[in-house]
Amino acid sequence: MLRTELANKFGAPVCLFASGREALFAYLKAINLIPGEEVIVQGYTCVVVPNAIHAAGGSPVFADIARETLNLDPESVDKLINSRTRAVICQHTFGVPSDTAKLREICDRRKILLIEDCAHVLPDRNGPEEIGGYGDALMLSFGRDKAISGITGGAVIPRNPSFADSLGSLEKQAVDLSWWEVLKLLEYAPRMRMVRNLKWTGFDKPVLKILKSLNLISLVVTDEEKKGFQSPLLHKIPNVCAALACWSLGNLEKTNDHRRQITNFFLGHGLKHGWPVLKGIKPGLPLQKFPLFVHDAQGKRKSLKKHNVYLDDGWTGCVVCPETVDLPSTGYEWGDNPEAEKACGQILSLPTHPTMTMRQAEYLARQIDTLL
């Protein structure tokens, strides 16, 4: 059902895997990426992206970002392309559209592939029109905080028939996740709710540490992944997770409209009160998060904690996220992407998630006003 719905939505074949990172790895294997070949990604990204490239035998090359969009700077991309470059991955950071038209022109001119990472945002009938229509392949993730969620899961939607055949073969070879891994995924939300409910007692962190030590929590990014390792073994998406993702896809417009409402509120309030709003944020975008650049972002997060507002989201203080990543293992060298490096230290992201109410958004906006 999920495969059919996605195929109908995007008009192309769909291959499903247990995670977005596995889907990306499978696509890179399907295009026969060979050692020494390069894939351009942006600075300010998640570690699972360079990990998948390394696992497929390639080398990630980090291009700088355009500060006002948090996405690839096309000029930086163009300068990095050489005879070894096979593909460019653009990620539509937090739902802000990349300049896909310009990236498409560059990739066509240089005869390389454009991969759209749509984990943070998926278009509905109201847009964003820039997303999902330019890539040679679309990458989707169904993780817990993505545009649609199945707790876990991922998809690759190739537009080249020969790559689709290779991907289909790889999907057939994928193995099932163990029942224990599936159970941990399904139990993640109630266990984390229990931990959050202990926050006022001060026992939340000790309990979380115990759950992790007993392998009772399914981690978003594992310790091995933080060290640069991704297993080459592909897994099938569990049926229950595919069903959840399909349900979430059916509610995409409702979810996007809620995110649009929160985004429009933050945008209007921010412009009225002098917030440093990114120029790439336009009315009507269903942002996954509403990013601001501020002085002493970490200090402001600490101040907000005193008001029971927690904005540590794993995308702060690091050019390859999360902050606990072993940066050298990713292939990134500090100093390569100055705009990305400045952004990761200054960013303060406000939530727009489906359970957030307008009352909570208004309260958060008032707290931000006192800090800026």
mmCIF file of C-alpha atoms in Angstrom:
data_model
loop_
_atom_site.group_PDB
_atom_site.id
_atom_site.type_symbol
_atom_site.label_atom_id
_atom_site.label_comp_id
_atom_site.label_asym_id
_atom_site.label_seq_id
_atom_site.Cartn_x
_atom_site.Cartn_y
_atom_site.Cartn_z
ATOM 1 C CA MET A 1 0.000 0.000 0.000
ATOM 2 C CA LEU A 2 2.780 2.475 0.917
ATOM 3 C CA ARG A 3 4.652 1.623 -2.276
ATOM 4 C CA THR A 4 1.523 2.168 -4.369
ATOM 5 C CA GLU A 5 0.646 5.477 -2.726
ATOM 6 C CA LEU A 6 4.162 6.853 -3.178
ATOM 7 C CA ALA A 7 4.351 5.626 -6.777
ATOM 8 C CA ASN A 8 1.043 7.322 -7.557
ATOM 9 C CA LYS A 9 2.183 10.538 -5.890
ATOM 10 C CA PHE A 10 5.536 10.814 -7.656
ATOM 11 C CA GLY A 11 4.861 8.898 -10.870
ATOM 12 C CA ALA A 12 7.898 6.640 -10.561
ATOM 13 C CA PRO A 13 8.800 3.224 -9.115
ATOM 14 C CA VAL A 14 9.467 2.989 -5.385
ATOM 15 C CA CYS A 15 11.896 0.790 -3.450
ATOM 16 C CA LEU A 16 11.481 0.485 0.315
ATOM 17 C CA PHE A 17 14.064 -0.174 3.012
ATOM 18 C CA ALA A 18 14.299 -0.071 6.799
ATOM 19 C CA SER A 19 15.702 3.486 6.905
ATOM 20 C CA GLY A 20 16.493 6.481 4.767
ATOM 21 C CA ARG A 21 20.221 5.880 5.149
ATOM 22 C CA GLU A 22 19.810 2.336 3.811
ATOM 23 C CA ALA A 23 17.753 3.679 0.902
ATOM 24 C CA LEU A 24 20.545 6.124 0.029
ATOM 25 C CA PHE A 25 23.171 3.386 0.320
ATOM 26 C CA ALA A 26 21.099 1.128 -1.963
ATOM 27 C CA TYR A 27 20.770 3.861 -4.588
ATOM 28 C CA LEU A 28 24.506 4.517 -4.584
ATOM 29 C CA LYS A 29 25.115 0.788 -5.049
ATOM 30 C CA ALA A 30 22.549 0.701 -7.852
ATOM 31 C CA ILE A 31 24.347 3.452 -9.793
ATOM 32 C CA ASN A 32 27.561 1.443 -9.350
ATOM 33 C CA LEU A 33 29.449 4.059 -7.368
ATOM 34 C CA ILE A 34 33.065 2.943 -7.349
ATOM 35 C CA PRO A 35 35.973 3.731 -4.992
ATOM 36 C CA GLY A 36 37.407 7.148 -5.728
ATOM 37 C CA GLU A 37 34.168 8.573 -7.071
ATOM 38 C CA GLU A 38 32.690 11.520 -5.212
ATOM 39 C CA VAL A 39 29.256 12.606 -4.062
ATOM 40 C CA ILE A 40 28.784 16.264 -3.148
ATOM 41 C CA VAL A 41 26.808 16.935 0.019
ATOM 42 C CA GLN A 42 26.391 20.071 2.047
ATOM 43 C CA GLY A 43 28.063 21.121 5.212
ATOM 44 C CA TYR A 44 25.477 21.191 7.986
ATOM 45 C CA THR A 45 24.038 17.750 7.420
ATOM 46 C CA CYS A 46 23.443 14.535 9.357
ATOM 47 C CA VAL A 47 26.249 12.006 9.748
ATOM 48 C CA VAL A 48 24.167 9.256 8.135
ATOM 49 C CA VAL A 49 24.574 10.942 4.721
ATOM 50 C CA PRO A 50 28.400 10.741 4.478
ATOM 51 C CA ASN A 51 28.229 7.346 6.203
ATOM 52 C CA ALA A 52 26.053 5.951 3.405
ATOM 53 C CA ILE A 53 28.444 7.321 0.789
ATOM 54 C CA HIS A 54 31.438 5.746 2.525
ATOM 55 C CA ALA A 55 29.580 2.435 2.919
ATOM 56 C CA ALA A 56 28.873 2.404 -0.830
ATOM 57 C CA GLY A 57 32.578 2.912 -1.553
ATOM 58 C CA GLY A 58 32.493 6.581 -2.495
ATOM 59 C CA SER A 59 33.871 9.760 -0.989
ATOM 60 C CA PRO A 60 31.691 12.600 0.332
ATOM 61 C CA VAL A 61 32.757 16.099 -0.667
ATOM 62 C CA PHE A 62 31.294 18.918 1.406
ATOM 63 C CA ALA A 63 30.039 22.070 -0.312
ATOM 64 C CA ASP A 64 29.198 25.219 1.606
ATOM 65 C CA ILE A 65 25.669 26.461 2.217
ATOM 66 C CA ALA A 66 23.767 29.601 1.352
ATOM 67 C CA ARG A 67 23.199 31.147 4.761
ATOM 68 C CA GLU A 68 19.670 32.394 4.046
ATOM 69 C CA THR A 69 18.388 28.903 3.136
ATOM 70 C CA LEU A 70 20.692 26.522 5.054
ATOM 71 C CA ASN A 71 20.972 24.626 1.767
ATOM 72 C CA LEU A 72 23.655 23.997 -0.846
ATOM 73 C CA ASP A 73 25.212 27.082 -2.391
ATOM 74 C CA PRO A 74 25.114 26.292 -6.148
ATOM 75 C CA GLU A 75 28.336 28.243 -6.778
ATOM 76 C CA SER A 76 30.159 26.182 -4.157
ATOM 77 C CA VAL A 77 28.824 23.004 -5.765
ATOM 78 C CA ASP A 78 29.891 24.015 -9.270
ATOM 79 C CA LYS A 79 33.449 24.717 -8.116
ATOM 80 C CA LEU A 80 33.801 21.266 -6.527
ATOM 81 C CA ILE A 81 32.679 19.185 -9.512
ATOM 82 C CA ASN A 82 35.442 17.280 -11.287
ATOM 83 C CA SER A 83 35.906 14.119 -13.337
ATOM 84 C CA ARG A 84 35.348 11.958 -10.240
ATOM 85 C CA THR A 85 31.989 13.512 -9.276
ATOM 86 C CA ARG A 86 28.970 11.215 -9.730
ATOM 87 C CA ALA A 87 26.182 12.981 -7.883
ATOM 88 C CA VAL A 88 24.989 15.920 -5.796
ATOM 89 C CA ILE A 89 22.643 15.494 -2.826
ATOM 90 C CA CYS A 90 20.464 18.442 -1.826
ATOM 91 C CA GLN A 91 18.498 18.114 1.413
ATOM 92 C CA HIS A 92 15.895 20.933 1.712
ATOM 93 C CA THR A 93 17.055 21.667 5.252
ATOM 94 C CA PHE A 94 14.185 21.867 7.749
ATOM 95 C CA GLY A 95 11.750 22.234 4.839
ATOM 96 C CA VAL A 96 13.375 25.312 3.268
ATOM 97 C CA PRO A 97 13.580 24.489 -0.459
ATOM 98 C CA SER A 98 16.991 24.183 -2.088
ATOM 99 C CA ASP A 99 17.639 26.034 -5.342
ATOM 100 C CA THR A 100 16.765 22.861 -7.217
ATOM 101 C CA ALA A 101 16.348 24.576 -10.579
ATOM 102 C CA LYS A 102 19.905 25.934 -10.464
ATOM 103 C CA LEU A 103 21.289 22.632 -9.162
ATOM 104 C CA ARG A 104 19.462 20.795 -11.961
ATOM 105 C CA GLU A 105 21.046 23.103 -14.538
ATOM 106 C CA ILE A 106 24.508 22.508 -13.057
ATOM 107 C CA CYS A 107 24.065 18.731 -12.923
ATOM 108 C CA ASP A 108 22.780 18.595 -16.510
ATOM 109 C CA ARG A 109 25.661 20.736 -17.740
ATOM 110 C CA ARG A 110 28.240 18.662 -15.858
ATOM 111 C CA LYS A 111 26.477 15.349 -16.629
ATOM 112 C CA ILE A 112 26.070 14.155 -13.047
ATOM 113 C CA LEU A 113 23.104 12.972 -10.988
ATOM 114 C CA LEU A 114 20.973 15.117 -8.683
ATOM 115 C CA ILE A 115 19.544 13.360 -5.630
ATOM 116 C CA GLU A 116 16.827 15.163 -3.668
ATOM 117 C CA ASP A 117 16.748 14.285 0.023
ATOM 118 C CA CYS A 118 13.111 14.918 0.969
ATOM 119 C CA ALA A 119 13.317 13.626 4.536
ATOM 120 C CA HIS A 120 12.502 17.031 6.052
ATOM 121 C CA VAL A 121 9.644 17.970 3.743
ATOM 122 C CA LEU A 122 7.279 16.419 1.219
ATOM 123 C CA PRO A 123 5.091 18.508 -1.079
ATOM 124 C CA ASP A 124 1.317 18.296 -1.162
ATOM 125 C CA ARG A 125 -1.082 19.910 -3.648
ATOM 126 C CA ASN A 126 -0.201 23.311 -2.146
ATOM 127 C CA GLY A 127 3.559 22.871 -2.628
ATOM 128 C CA PRO A 128 6.362 23.582 -2.168
ATOM 129 C CA GLU A 129 6.688 23.253 -5.940
ATOM 130 C CA GLU A 130 10.508 23.381 -5.820
ATOM 131 C CA ILE A 131 10.634 20.037 -4.022
ATOM 132 C CA GLY A 132 10.428 16.594 -5.582
ATOM 133 C CA GLY A 133 10.364 17.546 -9.239
ATOM 134 C CA TYR A 134 14.012 18.039 -10.171
ATOM 135 C CA GLY A 135 15.964 15.064 -8.858
ATOM 136 C CA ASP A 136 17.113 12.006 -10.773
ATOM 137 C CA ALA A 137 16.113 10.252 -7.573
ATOM 138 C CA LEU A 138 14.197 11.197 -4.446
ATOM 139 C CA MET A 139 15.249 9.966 -1.024
ATOM 140 C CA LEU A 140 12.622 9.675 1.717
ATOM 141 C CA SER A 141 13.017 8.862 5.387
ATOM 142 C CA PHE A 142 10.156 7.781 7.630
ATOM 143 C CA GLY A 143 11.973 8.419 10.910
ATOM 144 C CA ARG A 144 10.336 9.825 14.016
ATOM 145 C CA ASP A 145 10.745 13.503 13.201
ATOM 146 C CA LYS A 146 10.489 13.430 9.424
ATOM 147 C CA ALA A 147 7.899 14.784 6.968
ATOM 148 C CA ILE A 148 6.000 11.516 7.287
ATOM 149 C CA SER A 149 6.748 8.991 10.002
ATOM 150 C CA GLY A 150 6.596 5.230 10.310
ATOM 151 C CA ILE A 151 8.960 5.299 13.312
ATOM 152 C CA THR A 152 11.528 3.932 10.884
ATOM 153 C CA GLY A 153 11.757 3.246 7.172
ATOM 154 C CA GLY A 154 12.967 4.831 3.984
ATOM 155 C CA ALA A 155 12.337 4.909 0.268
ATOM 156 C CA VAL A 156 14.211 5.703 -2.902
ATOM 157 C CA ILE A 157 12.277 6.815 -5.970
ATOM 158 C CA PRO A 158 14.497 6.548 -9.069
ATOM 159 C CA ARG A 159 13.527 8.139 -12.369
ATOM 160 C CA ASN A 160 16.010 6.101 -14.418
ATOM 161 C CA PRO A 161 14.529 2.667 -15.338
ATOM 162 C CA SER A 162 17.894 0.881 -15.321
ATOM 163 C CA PHE A 163 18.610 2.062 -11.787
ATOM 164 C CA ALA A 164 15.092 1.003 -10.793
ATOM 165 C CA ASP A 165 15.823 -2.568 -11.875
ATOM 166 C CA SER A 166 19.050 -2.671 -9.869
ATOM 167 C CA LEU A 167 17.302 -1.218 -6.826
ATOM 168 C CA GLY A 168 14.530 -3.773 -7.122
ATOM 169 C CA SER A 169 17.114 -6.551 -6.991
ATOM 170 C CA LEU A 170 18.734 -5.009 -3.917
ATOM 171 C CA GLU A 171 15.360 -4.681 -2.198
ATOM 172 C CA LYS A 172 14.620 -8.365 -2.805
ATOM 173 C CA GLN A 173 17.946 -9.263 -1.161
ATOM 174 C CA ALA A 174 17.160 -7.208 1.958
ATOM 175 C CA VAL A 175 16.572 -9.133 5.183
ATOM 176 C CA ASP A 176 13.993 -8.659 7.925
ATOM 177 C CA LEU A 177 14.764 -6.713 11.075
ATOM 178 C CA SER A 178 14.678 -8.904 14.164
ATOM 179 C CA TRP A 179 11.470 -8.967 16.210
ATOM 180 C CA TRP A 180 13.458 -7.397 19.051
ATOM 181 C CA GLU A 181 14.470 -4.397 16.926
ATOM 182 C CA VAL A 182 10.883 -3.932 15.747
ATOM 183 C CA LEU A 183 9.619 -4.133 19.333
ATOM 184 C CA LYS A 184 12.147 -1.512 20.458
ATOM 185 C CA LEU A 185 10.992 0.783 17.680
ATOM 186 C CA LEU A 186 7.348 0.418 18.681
ATOM 187 C CA GLU A 187 8.159 0.927 22.364
ATOM 188 C CA TYR A 188 10.292 4.022 21.767
ATOM 189 C CA ALA A 189 7.509 6.595 22.115
ATOM 190 C CA PRO A 190 6.001 5.287 25.383
ATOM 191 C CA ARG A 191 9.431 4.790 26.947
ATOM 192 C CA MET A 192 10.567 8.294 26.021
ATOM 193 C CA ARG A 193 7.272 9.698 27.312
ATOM 194 C CA MET A 194 7.990 8.014 30.627
ATOM 195 C CA VAL A 195 11.476 9.564 30.673
ATOM 196 C CA ARG A 196 10.137 13.045 29.876
ATOM 197 C CA ASN A 197 7.566 12.747 32.659
ATOM 198 C CA LEU A 198 10.455 12.240 35.093
ATOM 199 C CA LYS A 199 12.155 15.502 34.099
ATOM 200 C CA TRP A 200 10.785 17.440 37.080
ATOM 201 C CA THR A 201 12.266 14.840 39.467
ATOM 202 C CA GLY A 202 15.786 14.990 38.025
ATOM 203 C CA PHE A 203 15.737 11.229 37.367
ATOM 204 C CA ASP A 204 15.107 11.513 33.637
ATOM 205 C CA LYS A 205 18.767 11.341 32.555
ATOM 206 C CA PRO A 206 19.722 8.434 34.883
ATOM 207 C CA VAL A 207 16.685 6.430 33.737
ATOM 208 C CA LEU A 208 17.468 7.137 30.077
ATOM 209 C CA LYS A 209 21.067 6.035 30.624
ATOM 210 C CA ILE A 210 19.848 2.771 32.169
ATOM 211 C CA LEU A 211 17.445 2.119 29.279
ATOM 212 C CA LYS A 212 20.266 2.673 26.787
ATOM 213 C CA SER A 213 22.670 0.429 28.713
ATOM 214 C CA LEU A 214 20.051 -2.348 28.719
ATOM 215 C CA ASN A 215 19.512 -1.914 24.959
ATOM 216 C CA LEU A 216 15.861 -1.003 25.526
ATOM 217 C CA ILE A 217 15.940 2.177 23.424
ATOM 218 C CA SER A 218 16.219 2.276 19.640
ATOM 219 C CA LEU A 219 18.691 5.101 19.015
ATOM 220 C CA VAL A 220 18.176 7.564 16.172
ATOM 221 C CA VAL A 221 21.949 7.568 15.543
ATOM 222 C CA THR A 222 24.005 4.722 17.000
ATOM 223 C CA ASP A 223 27.459 4.997 18.552
ATOM 224 C CA GLU A 224 28.876 3.145 15.532
ATOM 225 C CA GLU A 225 27.289 5.638 13.148
ATOM 226 C CA LYS A 226 28.721 8.531 15.140
ATOM 227 C CA LYS A 227 32.132 6.980 14.462
ATOM 228 C CA GLY A 228 31.480 6.874 10.714
ATOM 229 C CA PHE A 229 30.308 3.276 10.250
ATOM 230 C CA GLN A 230 27.250 2.039 8.391
ATOM 231 C CA SER A 231 26.593 -1.643 7.854
ATOM 232 C CA PRO A 232 26.332 -2.710 4.204
ATOM 233 C CA LEU A 233 23.495 -5.080 5.132
ATOM 234 C CA LEU A 234 20.116 -3.933 3.798
ATOM 235 C CA HIS A 235 16.876 -4.513 5.706
ATOM 236 C CA LYS A 236 13.235 -4.554 4.699
ATOM 237 C CA ILE A 237 10.891 -2.005 6.188
ATOM 238 C CA PRO A 238 8.760 -3.773 8.842
ATOM 239 C CA ASN A 239 5.131 -4.129 7.757
ATOM 240 C CA VAL A 240 3.876 -2.262 10.815
ATOM 241 C CA CYS A 241 6.207 0.668 10.073
ATOM 242 C CA ALA A 242 5.139 0.711 6.426
ATOM 243 C CA ALA A 243 1.510 0.849 7.574
ATOM 244 C CA LEU A 244 2.263 3.749 9.925
ATOM 245 C CA ALA A 245 4.123 5.622 7.177
ATOM 246 C CA CYS A 246 1.218 5.047 4.789
ATOM 247 C CA TRP A 247 -1.213 6.456 7.358
ATOM 248 C CA SER A 248 1.088 9.434 7.851
ATOM 249 C CA LEU A 249 1.282 9.965 4.086
ATOM 250 C CA GLY A 250 -2.510 10.009 3.964
ATOM 251 C CA ASN A 251 -2.446 12.826 6.503
ATOM 252 C CA LEU A 252 0.386 14.733 4.808
ATOM 253 C CA GLU A 253 -1.680 17.744 3.787
ATOM 254 C CA LYS A 254 -3.180 18.056 7.270
ATOM 255 C CA THR A 255 0.285 17.815 8.834
ATOM 256 C CA ASN A 256 1.766 20.277 6.339
ATOM 257 C CA ASP A 257 -1.082 22.729 6.910
ATOM 258 C CA HIS A 258 -0.420 22.617 10.653
ATOM 259 C CA ARG A 259 3.272 23.275 10.030
ATOM 260 C CA ARG A 260 2.317 26.116 7.668
ATOM 261 C CA GLN A 261 0.164 27.665 10.383
ATOM 262 C CA ILE A 262 2.982 27.560 12.948
ATOM 263 C CA THR A 263 5.541 28.740 10.373
ATOM 264 C CA ASN A 264 3.353 31.651 9.281
ATOM 265 C CA PHE A 265 2.829 32.657 12.903
ATOM 266 C CA PHE A 266 6.557 32.634 13.715
ATOM 267 C CA LEU A 267 7.312 34.454 10.451
ATOM 268 C CA GLY A 268 4.754 37.200 11.027
ATOM 269 C CA HIS A 269 5.575 37.594 14.712
ATOM 270 C CA GLY A 270 9.299 37.521 14.023
ATOM 271 C CA LEU A 271 9.206 40.183 11.319
ATOM 272 C CA LYS A 272 7.045 42.393 13.542
ATOM 273 C CA HIS A 273 9.376 42.035 16.526
ATOM 274 C CA GLY A 274 12.704 42.265 14.715
ATOM 275 C CA TRP A 275 13.746 38.618 14.773
ATOM 276 C CA PRO A 276 16.663 37.700 12.462
ATOM 277 C CA VAL A 277 14.426 35.757 10.065
ATOM 278 C CA LEU A 278 16.131 33.900 7.200
ATOM 279 C CA LYS A 279 15.257 35.383 3.797
ATOM 280 C CA GLY A 280 14.675 31.885 2.440
ATOM 281 C CA ILE A 281 11.659 31.401 4.720
ATOM 282 C CA LYS A 282 8.511 32.365 2.828
ATOM 283 C CA PRO A 283 4.844 32.335 3.873
ATOM 284 C CA GLY A 284 3.175 28.981 3.310
ATOM 285 C CA LEU A 285 6.229 26.752 3.769
ATOM 286 C CA PRO A 286 5.529 23.646 5.904
ATOM 287 C CA LEU A 287 8.793 23.921 7.833
ATOM 288 C CA GLN A 288 9.991 21.033 9.970
ATOM 289 C CA LYS A 289 11.677 23.656 12.189
ATOM 290 C CA PHE A 290 11.810 27.454 12.142
ATOM 291 C CA PRO A 291 15.512 28.434 12.222
ATOM 292 C CA LEU A 292 16.963 31.714 13.481
ATOM 293 C CA PHE A 293 20.579 32.904 13.675
ATOM 294 C CA VAL A 294 21.289 34.468 17.060
ATOM 295 C CA HIS A 295 24.221 35.470 19.227
ATOM 296 C CA ASP A 296 25.034 32.887 21.927
ATOM 297 C CA ALA A 297 22.465 30.357 20.723
ATOM 298 C CA GLN A 298 23.547 27.799 23.311
ATOM 299 C CA GLY A 299 23.142 30.350 26.110
ATOM 300 C CA LYS A 300 19.635 31.114 24.917
ATOM 301 C CA ARG A 301 18.745 27.415 24.898
ATOM 302 C CA LYS A 302 19.937 27.187 28.501
ATOM 303 C CA SER A 303 17.827 30.208 29.439
ATOM 304 C CA LEU A 304 14.753 28.675 27.813
ATOM 305 C CA LYS A 305 15.178 25.465 29.812
ATOM 306 C CA LYS A 306 14.373 27.487 32.941
ATOM 307 C CA HIS A 307 10.936 28.039 31.389
ATOM 308 C CA ASN A 308 10.501 24.339 30.518
ATOM 309 C CA VAL A 309 11.364 24.950 26.857
ATOM 310 C CA TYR A 310 13.882 22.484 25.402
ATOM 311 C CA LEU A 311 15.297 23.301 21.964
ATOM 312 C CA ASP A 312 18.307 20.942 21.824
ATOM 313 C CA ASP A 313 17.488 19.060 18.626
ATOM 314 C CA GLY A 314 20.795 17.463 17.601
ATOM 315 C CA TRP A 315 21.392 20.080 14.882
ATOM 316 C CA THR A 316 23.297 22.597 16.991
ATOM 317 C CA GLY A 317 27.010 23.219 17.387
ATOM 318 C CA CYS A 318 28.015 20.781 14.647
ATOM 319 C CA VAL A 319 28.621 20.991 10.922
ATOM 320 C CA VAL A 320 28.002 17.227 10.677
ATOM 321 C CA CYS A 321 25.319 16.358 13.190
ATOM 322 C CA PRO A 322 24.882 15.395 15.961
ATOM 323 C CA GLU A 323 27.576 17.160 17.973
ATOM 324 C CA THR A 324 28.967 13.867 19.335
ATOM 325 C CA VAL A 325 30.034 12.714 15.846
ATOM 326 C CA ASP A 326 33.706 11.876 15.233
ATOM 327 C CA LEU A 327 34.179 14.600 12.614
ATOM 328 C CA PRO A 328 37.388 13.273 10.960
ATOM 329 C CA SER A 329 35.638 9.968 10.190
ATOM 330 C CA THR A 330 33.100 11.815 8.039
ATOM 331 C CA GLY A 331 35.767 13.255 5.753
ATOM 332 C CA TYR A 332 34.973 16.829 6.737
ATOM 333 C CA GLU A 333 37.893 19.154 7.469
ATOM 334 C CA TRP A 334 37.216 22.159 9.671
ATOM 335 C CA GLY A 335 37.522 25.360 7.667
ATOM 336 C CA ASP A 336 36.180 23.908 4.409
ATOM 337 C CA ASN A 337 32.665 25.386 4.716
ATOM 338 C CA PRO A 338 32.804 28.699 6.617
ATOM 339 C CA GLU A 339 29.114 29.545 6.194
ATOM 340 C CA ALA A 340 28.025 26.129 7.463
ATOM 341 C CA GLU A 341 30.420 26.412 10.397
ATOM 342 C CA LYS A 342 29.069 29.838 11.371
ATOM 343 C CA ALA A 343 25.490 28.651 11.002
ATOM 344 C CA CYS A 344 25.828 25.629 13.253
ATOM 345 C CA GLY A 345 27.101 27.810 16.095
ATOM 346 C CA GLN A 346 24.432 30.490 15.729
ATOM 347 C CA ILE A 347 21.320 28.497 14.954
ATOM 348 C CA LEU A 348 18.287 28.456 17.225
ATOM 349 C CA SER A 349 15.483 26.311 15.806
ATOM 350 C CA LEU A 350 11.877 26.596 16.943
ATOM 351 C CA PRO A 351 9.638 23.513 16.681
ATOM 352 C CA THR A 352 6.660 23.250 14.323
ATOM 353 C CA HIS A 353 5.807 19.591 14.983
ATOM 354 C CA PRO A 354 2.280 18.189 14.545
ATOM 355 C CA THR A 355 1.485 18.102 18.279
ATOM 356 C CA MET A 356 2.499 21.720 18.900
ATOM 357 C CA THR A 357 -0.436 24.018 19.634
ATOM 358 C CA MET A 358 -0.787 27.675 18.704
ATOM 359 C CA ARG A 359 -0.883 28.471 22.403
ATOM 360 C CA GLN A 360 2.526 26.825 22.820
ATOM 361 C CA ALA A 361 3.857 28.678 19.760
ATOM 362 C CA GLU A 362 2.662 32.002 21.178
ATOM 363 C CA TYR A 363 4.271 31.240 24.549
ATOM 364 C CA LEU A 364 7.556 30.324 22.857
ATOM 365 C CA ALA A 365 7.459 33.482 20.738
ATOM 366 C CA ARG A 366 7.071 35.628 23.852
ATOM 367 C CA GLN A 367 10.052 33.881 25.437
ATOM 368 C CA ILE A 368 12.136 34.472 22.296
ATOM 369 C CA ASP A 369 11.178 38.163 22.396
ATOM 370 C CA THR A 370 12.773 38.497 25.831
ATOM 371 C CA LEU A 371 16.051 36.971 24.581
ATOM 372 C CA LEU A 372 16.560 38.946 21.366
#
